[in-house]
mmCIF file of C-alpha atoms and ligand atoms in Angstrom:
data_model
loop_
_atom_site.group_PDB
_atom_site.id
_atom_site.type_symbol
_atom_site.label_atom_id
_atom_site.label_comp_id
_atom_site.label_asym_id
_atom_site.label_seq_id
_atom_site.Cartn_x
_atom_site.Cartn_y
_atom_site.Cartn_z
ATOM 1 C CA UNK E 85 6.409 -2.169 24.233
ATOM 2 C CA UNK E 86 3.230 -0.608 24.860
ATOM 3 C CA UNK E 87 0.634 -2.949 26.935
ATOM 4 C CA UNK E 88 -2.455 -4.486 24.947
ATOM 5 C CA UNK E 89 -4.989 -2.623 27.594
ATOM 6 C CA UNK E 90 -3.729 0.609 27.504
ATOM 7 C CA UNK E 91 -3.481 0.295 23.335
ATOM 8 C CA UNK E 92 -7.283 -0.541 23.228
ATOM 9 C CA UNK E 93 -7.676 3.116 25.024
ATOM 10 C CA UNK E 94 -5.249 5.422 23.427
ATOM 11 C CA UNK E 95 -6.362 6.918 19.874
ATOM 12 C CA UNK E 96 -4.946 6.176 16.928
ATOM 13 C CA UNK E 97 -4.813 9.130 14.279
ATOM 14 C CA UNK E 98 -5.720 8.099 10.820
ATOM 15 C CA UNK E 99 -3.520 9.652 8.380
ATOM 16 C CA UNK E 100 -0.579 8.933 10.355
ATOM 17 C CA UNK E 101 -1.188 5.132 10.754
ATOM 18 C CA UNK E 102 -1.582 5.289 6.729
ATOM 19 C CA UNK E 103 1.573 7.559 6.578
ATOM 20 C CA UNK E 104 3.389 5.065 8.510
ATOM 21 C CA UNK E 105 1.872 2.496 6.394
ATOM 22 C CA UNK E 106 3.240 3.913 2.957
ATOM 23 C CA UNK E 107 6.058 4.244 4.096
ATOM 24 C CA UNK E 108 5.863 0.429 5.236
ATOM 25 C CA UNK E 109 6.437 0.774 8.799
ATOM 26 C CA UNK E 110 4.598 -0.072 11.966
ATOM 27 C CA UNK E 111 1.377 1.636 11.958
ATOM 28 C CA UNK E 112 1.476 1.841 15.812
ATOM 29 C CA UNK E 113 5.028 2.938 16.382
ATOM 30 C CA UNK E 114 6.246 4.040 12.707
ATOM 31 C CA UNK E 115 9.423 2.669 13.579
ATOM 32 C CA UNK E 116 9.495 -1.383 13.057
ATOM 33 C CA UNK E 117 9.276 -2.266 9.247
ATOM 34 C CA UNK E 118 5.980 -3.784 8.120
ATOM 35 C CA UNK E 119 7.384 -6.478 5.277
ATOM 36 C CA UNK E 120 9.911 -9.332 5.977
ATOM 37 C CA UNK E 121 9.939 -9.557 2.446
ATOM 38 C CA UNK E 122 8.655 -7.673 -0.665
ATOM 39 C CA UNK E 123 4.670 -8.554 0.531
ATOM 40 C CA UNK E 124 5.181 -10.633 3.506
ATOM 41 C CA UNK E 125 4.119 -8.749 6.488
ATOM 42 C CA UNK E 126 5.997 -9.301 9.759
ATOM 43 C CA UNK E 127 4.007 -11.249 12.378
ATOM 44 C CA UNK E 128 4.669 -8.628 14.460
ATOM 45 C CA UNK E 129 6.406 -5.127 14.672
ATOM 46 C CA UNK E 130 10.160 -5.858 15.843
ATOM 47 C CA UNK E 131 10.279 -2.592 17.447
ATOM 48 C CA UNK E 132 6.867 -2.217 19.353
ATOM 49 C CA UNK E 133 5.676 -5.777 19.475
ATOM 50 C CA UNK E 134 1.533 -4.858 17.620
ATOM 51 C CA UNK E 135 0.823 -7.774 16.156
ATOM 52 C CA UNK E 136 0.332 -7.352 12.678
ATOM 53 C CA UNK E 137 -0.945 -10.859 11.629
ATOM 54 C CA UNK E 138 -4.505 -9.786 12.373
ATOM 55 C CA UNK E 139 -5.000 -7.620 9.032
ATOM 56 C CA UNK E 140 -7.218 -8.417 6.360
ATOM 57 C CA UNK E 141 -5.964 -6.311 3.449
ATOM 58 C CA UNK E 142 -6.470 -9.305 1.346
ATOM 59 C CA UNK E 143 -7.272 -8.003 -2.956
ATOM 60 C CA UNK E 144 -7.624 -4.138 -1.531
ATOM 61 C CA UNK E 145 -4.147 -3.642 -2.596
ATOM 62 C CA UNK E 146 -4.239 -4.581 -5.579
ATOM 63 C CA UNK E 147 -7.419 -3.538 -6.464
ATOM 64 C CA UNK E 148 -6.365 0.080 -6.037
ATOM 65 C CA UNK E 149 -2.932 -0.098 -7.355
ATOM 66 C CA UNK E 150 -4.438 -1.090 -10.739
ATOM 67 C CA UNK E 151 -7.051 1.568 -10.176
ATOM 68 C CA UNK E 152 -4.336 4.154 -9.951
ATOM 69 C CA UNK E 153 -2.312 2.462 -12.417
ATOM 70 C CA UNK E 154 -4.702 2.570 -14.513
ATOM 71 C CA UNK E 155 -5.390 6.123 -14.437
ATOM 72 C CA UNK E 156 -1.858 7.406 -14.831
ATOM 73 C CA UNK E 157 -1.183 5.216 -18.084
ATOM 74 C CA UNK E 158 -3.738 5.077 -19.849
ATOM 75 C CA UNK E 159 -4.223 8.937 -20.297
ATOM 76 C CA UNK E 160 -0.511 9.402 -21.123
ATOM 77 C CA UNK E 161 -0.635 6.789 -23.559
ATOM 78 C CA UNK E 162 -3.970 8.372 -25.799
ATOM 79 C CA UNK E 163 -2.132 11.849 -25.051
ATOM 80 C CA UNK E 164 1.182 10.199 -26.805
ATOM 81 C CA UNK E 165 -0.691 9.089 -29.536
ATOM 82 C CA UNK E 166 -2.913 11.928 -30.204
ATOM 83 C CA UNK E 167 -0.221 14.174 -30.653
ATOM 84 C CA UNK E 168 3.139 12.147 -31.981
ATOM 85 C CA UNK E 169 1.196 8.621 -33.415
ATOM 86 C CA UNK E 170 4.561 6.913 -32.607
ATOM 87 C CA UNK E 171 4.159 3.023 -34.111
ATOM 88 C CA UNK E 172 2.619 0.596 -31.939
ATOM 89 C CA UNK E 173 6.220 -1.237 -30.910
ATOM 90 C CA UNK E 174 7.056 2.033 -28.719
ATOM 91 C CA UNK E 175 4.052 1.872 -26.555
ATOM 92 C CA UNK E 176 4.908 -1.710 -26.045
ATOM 93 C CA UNK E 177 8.662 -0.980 -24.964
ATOM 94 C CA UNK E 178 7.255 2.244 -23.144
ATOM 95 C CA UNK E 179 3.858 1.357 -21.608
ATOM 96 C CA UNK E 180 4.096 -2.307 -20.226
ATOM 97 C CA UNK E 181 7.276 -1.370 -18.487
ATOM 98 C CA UNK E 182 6.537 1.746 -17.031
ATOM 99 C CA UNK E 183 3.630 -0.250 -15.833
ATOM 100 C CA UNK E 184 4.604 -3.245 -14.292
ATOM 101 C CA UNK E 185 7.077 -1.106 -12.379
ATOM 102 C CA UNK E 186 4.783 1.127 -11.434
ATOM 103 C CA UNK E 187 2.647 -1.476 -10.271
ATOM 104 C CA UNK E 188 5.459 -2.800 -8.148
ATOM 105 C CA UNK E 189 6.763 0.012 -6.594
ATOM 106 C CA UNK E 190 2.999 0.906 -5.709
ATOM 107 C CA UNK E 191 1.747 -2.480 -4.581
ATOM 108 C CA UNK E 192 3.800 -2.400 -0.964
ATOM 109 C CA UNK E 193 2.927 0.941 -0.277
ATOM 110 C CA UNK E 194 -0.524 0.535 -0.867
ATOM 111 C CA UNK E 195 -0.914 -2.465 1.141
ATOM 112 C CA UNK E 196 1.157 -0.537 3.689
ATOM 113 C CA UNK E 197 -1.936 2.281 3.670
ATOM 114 C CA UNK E 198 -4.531 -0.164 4.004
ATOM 115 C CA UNK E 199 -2.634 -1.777 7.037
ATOM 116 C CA UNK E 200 -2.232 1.314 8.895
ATOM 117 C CA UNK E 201 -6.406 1.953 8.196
ATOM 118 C CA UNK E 202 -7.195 -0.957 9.254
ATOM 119 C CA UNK E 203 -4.983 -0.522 12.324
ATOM 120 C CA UNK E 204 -6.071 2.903 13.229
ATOM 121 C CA UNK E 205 -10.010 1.960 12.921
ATOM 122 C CA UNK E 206 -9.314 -0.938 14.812
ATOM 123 C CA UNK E 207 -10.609 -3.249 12.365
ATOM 124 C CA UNK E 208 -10.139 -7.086 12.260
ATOM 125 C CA UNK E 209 -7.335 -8.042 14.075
ATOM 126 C CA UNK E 210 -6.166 -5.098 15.276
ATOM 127 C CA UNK E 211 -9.419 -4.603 17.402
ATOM 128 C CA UNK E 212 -9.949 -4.969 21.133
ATOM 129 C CA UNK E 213 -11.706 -8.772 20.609
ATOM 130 C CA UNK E 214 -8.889 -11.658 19.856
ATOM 131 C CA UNK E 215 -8.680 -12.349 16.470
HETATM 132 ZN ZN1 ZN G 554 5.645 -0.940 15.951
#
């Protein structure tokens, strides 16, 4: 457990915090897991005790996971018809899965990314001021 004064002192480095966050743990200790459930983010880290209430990642997450979503299908899909033309019923059984899984697997981690920003700029709730 790391006291709330000395946290507001000690730096927090970026890219880990958003490492930790992909991998949807603790931004502050990368040890306690982020999610109760598939999106439900702990009220605070089991292992360190940050309280992770305080973040606002709000439509972020899902902004960017269709953004990258987005971006990976929809060029596979014109290449797979500009050079095979396959009938219309295999990029429904191909595309719509691929994403809406993708989409899912994505969502967490993204969410997990922003988390760990927010944390490591100390933005919101994870800031010196009560929240
Ligand atoms: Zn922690």
């Amino acid at each position: 457990m790391i006291p709330s004064s000395l946290d507001d002192l000690t730096e927090r480095p970026t890219g880990e915090a958003m490492w930790r966050g992909w991998r949807q743990r603790c931004p502050r200790c990368g040890t306690g897991r982020m999610y109760g459930r598939y999106l439900k983010v702990n009220e605070a880290c089991a292992s360190c005790g940050l309280e992770l209430a305080g973040h606002r990642a709000d439509d972020a997450p899902p902004y960017f996971t269709i953004l990258i979503v987005a971006h990976v299908i929809v060029p596979l899909m014109l290449m797979l018809e500009q050079h095979f033309s396959p009938p219309e019923w295999l990029h429904m059984v191909l595309w719509l899965p691929l994403t809406v899984l993708l989409c899912l697997w994505l969502l967490p981690r993204i969410k997990g990314v922003l988390i760990g920003l927010q944390w490591a700029r100390r933005m919101h709730g994870f800031g010196s001021e009560p929240h």
